[in-house]
Amino acid sequence: LIEAGAKVAIASDFNPGSSAVADPYFVMHLAARYLKMSPYEILTAFTLNAAAVLGIADTCGTVEPGKNADMICFKDADLLTLPYMIGIKPVEIIKKGRRFAN
C-alpha cells in the first residue's frame, strides 16, 4: 500500500473487546517484523497519517508552529530503535507544550 502511495496509519486500538494491547511500541515492532515497514514509515503511520485519518492533522501529527506540541522523549533513542522499544518508558512527556516527568 505504501509503495502505491496510500497513507497507512497504525495504532494499538486498545479496547477490551478485540485488542488487549495497549503498548504502541509492541504494535510498532509488529509493523516492522510482519509488515516490513521501515522506522520512518512506522513513525509517519503513528503520527502524521494517524492524525490525518482522525481528521485532526490541523492540530496534531507533526511538530510545527500552531500545533499541539505533544511529544514523548527517550534517553539515547533514535528513529532506528523505535520498533524495538517495547517496555522502555519515556523520560519526559510533553502535552500541549507542558512538560511532565515520567
mmCIF file of C-alpha atoms in Angstrom:
data_model
loop_
_atom_site.group_PDB
_atom_site.id
_atom_site.type_symbol
_atom_site.label_atom_id
_atom_site.label_comp_id
_atom_site.label_asym_id
_atom_site.label_seq_id
_atom_site.Cartn_x
_atom_site.Cartn_y
_atom_site.Cartn_z
ATOM 1 C CA LEU A 1 0.000 0.000 0.000
ATOM 2 C CA ILE A 2 2.760 2.441 0.909
ATOM 3 C CA GLU A 3 4.568 1.794 -2.363
ATOM 4 C CA ALA A 4 1.315 2.544 -4.209
ATOM 5 C CA GLY A 5 1.107 5.917 -2.448
ATOM 6 C CA ALA A 6 -1.529 5.078 0.168
ATOM 7 C CA LYS A 7 -1.345 6.785 3.555
ATOM 8 C CA VAL A 8 -1.100 3.965 6.086
ATOM 9 C CA ALA A 9 -1.993 4.625 9.732
ATOM 10 C CA ILE A 10 -1.327 2.218 12.600
ATOM 11 C CA ALA A 11 -2.293 2.282 16.278
ATOM 12 C CA SER A 12 -2.789 -0.067 19.199
ATOM 13 C CA ASP A 13 -6.629 0.131 19.045
ATOM 14 C CA PHE A 14 -6.630 -0.702 22.745
ATOM 15 C CA ASN A 15 -10.109 -1.816 23.791
ATOM 16 C CA PRO A 16 -11.495 -4.657 25.920
ATOM 17 C CA GLY A 17 -13.391 -6.328 23.079
ATOM 18 C CA SER A 18 -10.865 -7.130 20.374
ATOM 19 C CA SER A 19 -7.445 -5.744 21.290
ATOM 20 C CA ALA A 20 -5.907 -6.044 24.729
ATOM 21 C CA VAL A 21 -2.631 -4.497 23.516
ATOM 22 C CA ALA A 22 -2.009 -1.023 24.948
ATOM 23 C CA ASP A 23 1.719 -0.783 24.145
ATOM 24 C CA PRO A 24 2.237 1.273 20.971
ATOM 25 C CA TYR A 25 5.855 0.088 20.735
ATOM 26 C CA PHE A 26 4.705 -3.515 20.527
ATOM 27 C CA VAL A 27 2.469 -2.522 17.619
ATOM 28 C CA MET A 28 5.429 -0.712 16.028
ATOM 29 C CA HIS A 29 7.512 -3.858 16.453
ATOM 30 C CA LEU A 30 4.777 -5.929 14.767
ATOM 31 C CA ALA A 31 4.680 -3.442 11.881
ATOM 32 C CA ALA A 32 8.445 -3.733 11.427
ATOM 33 C CA ARG A 33 8.563 -7.501 11.800
ATOM 34 C CA TYR A 34 5.477 -8.617 9.893
ATOM 35 C CA LEU A 35 4.590 -5.707 7.618
ATOM 36 C CA LYS A 36 8.252 -4.933 6.832
ATOM 37 C CA MET A 37 7.677 -1.232 7.465
ATOM 38 C CA SER A 38 10.767 0.937 7.927
ATOM 39 C CA PRO A 39 11.183 3.002 11.114
ATOM 40 C CA TYR A 40 10.367 6.141 9.093
ATOM 41 C CA GLU A 41 7.180 4.544 7.702
ATOM 42 C CA ILE A 42 6.178 3.436 11.207
ATOM 43 C CA LEU A 43 6.720 6.896 12.711
ATOM 44 C CA THR A 44 4.742 8.510 9.879
ATOM 45 C CA ALA A 45 1.931 5.942 10.243
ATOM 46 C CA PHE A 46 1.701 6.556 14.009
ATOM 47 C CA THR A 47 1.832 10.364 13.825
ATOM 48 C CA LEU A 48 1.072 12.304 10.638
ATOM 49 C CA ASN A 49 -1.056 9.652 8.929
ATOM 50 C CA ALA A 50 -2.945 8.723 12.105
ATOM 51 C CA ALA A 51 -3.803 12.392 12.689
ATOM 52 C CA ALA A 52 -4.964 12.699 9.066
ATOM 53 C CA VAL A 53 -7.205 9.622 9.342
ATOM 54 C CA LEU A 54 -8.741 11.007 12.554
ATOM 55 C CA GLY A 55 -9.287 14.422 10.966
ATOM 56 C CA ILE A 56 -7.053 16.227 13.470
ATOM 57 C CA ALA A 57 -3.963 16.884 11.328
ATOM 58 C CA ASP A 58 -4.523 20.633 11.718
ATOM 59 C CA THR A 59 -3.559 20.372 15.412
ATOM 60 C CA CYS A 60 -1.646 17.062 15.754
ATOM 61 C CA GLY A 61 0.643 14.698 13.889
ATOM 62 C CA THR A 62 3.687 16.908 13.319
ATOM 63 C CA VAL A 63 5.791 19.301 15.372
ATOM 64 C CA GLU A 64 5.392 22.787 13.948
ATOM 65 C CA PRO A 65 4.178 26.250 14.998
ATOM 66 C CA GLY A 66 0.465 26.359 15.779
ATOM 67 C CA LYS A 67 0.140 22.660 16.578
ATOM 68 C CA ASN A 68 -0.234 20.945 19.978
ATOM 69 C CA ALA A 69 3.427 20.119 20.824
ATOM 70 C CA ASP A 70 2.522 16.586 22.005
ATOM 71 C CA MET A 71 5.719 14.522 22.287
ATOM 72 C CA ILE A 72 7.443 11.805 24.247
ATOM 73 C CA CYS A 73 11.194 11.878 24.865
ATOM 74 C CA PHE A 74 13.511 8.926 25.385
ATOM 75 C CA LYS A 75 17.084 8.730 26.595
ATOM 76 C CA ASP A 76 19.590 7.605 23.957
ATOM 77 C CA ALA A 77 16.938 6.727 21.364
ATOM 78 C CA ASP A 78 16.871 7.296 17.645
ATOM 79 C CA LEU A 79 14.474 6.522 14.825
ATOM 80 C CA LEU A 80 16.113 3.176 14.017
ATOM 81 C CA THR A 81 15.435 1.822 17.517
ATOM 82 C CA LEU A 82 11.760 2.860 17.537
ATOM 83 C CA PRO A 83 10.282 -0.583 16.674
ATOM 84 C CA TYR A 84 12.358 -2.252 19.390
ATOM 85 C CA MET A 85 11.477 -0.032 22.375
ATOM 86 C CA ILE A 86 8.947 -2.406 23.916
ATOM 87 C CA GLY A 87 8.723 -1.735 27.653
ATOM 88 C CA ILE A 88 11.017 1.303 27.612
ATOM 89 C CA LYS A 89 9.477 4.263 29.404
ATOM 90 C CA PRO A 90 9.907 7.831 28.173
ATOM 91 C CA VAL A 91 11.967 10.199 30.334
ATOM 92 C CA GLU A 92 9.651 13.093 29.575
ATOM 93 C CA ILE A 93 6.166 13.655 28.188
ATOM 94 C CA ILE A 94 5.144 16.939 26.574
ATOM 95 C CA LYS A 95 1.413 17.538 26.163
ATOM 96 C CA LYS A 96 0.205 20.773 24.544
ATOM 97 C CA GLY A 97 3.607 22.282 25.300
ATOM 98 C CA ARG A 98 3.565 21.402 29.027
ATOM 99 C CA ARG A 99 6.385 19.180 30.309
ATOM 100 C CA PHE A 100 5.736 16.224 32.568
ATOM 101 C CA ALA A 101 8.393 13.961 34.088
ATOM 102 C CA ASN A 102 7.657 10.273 33.757
#
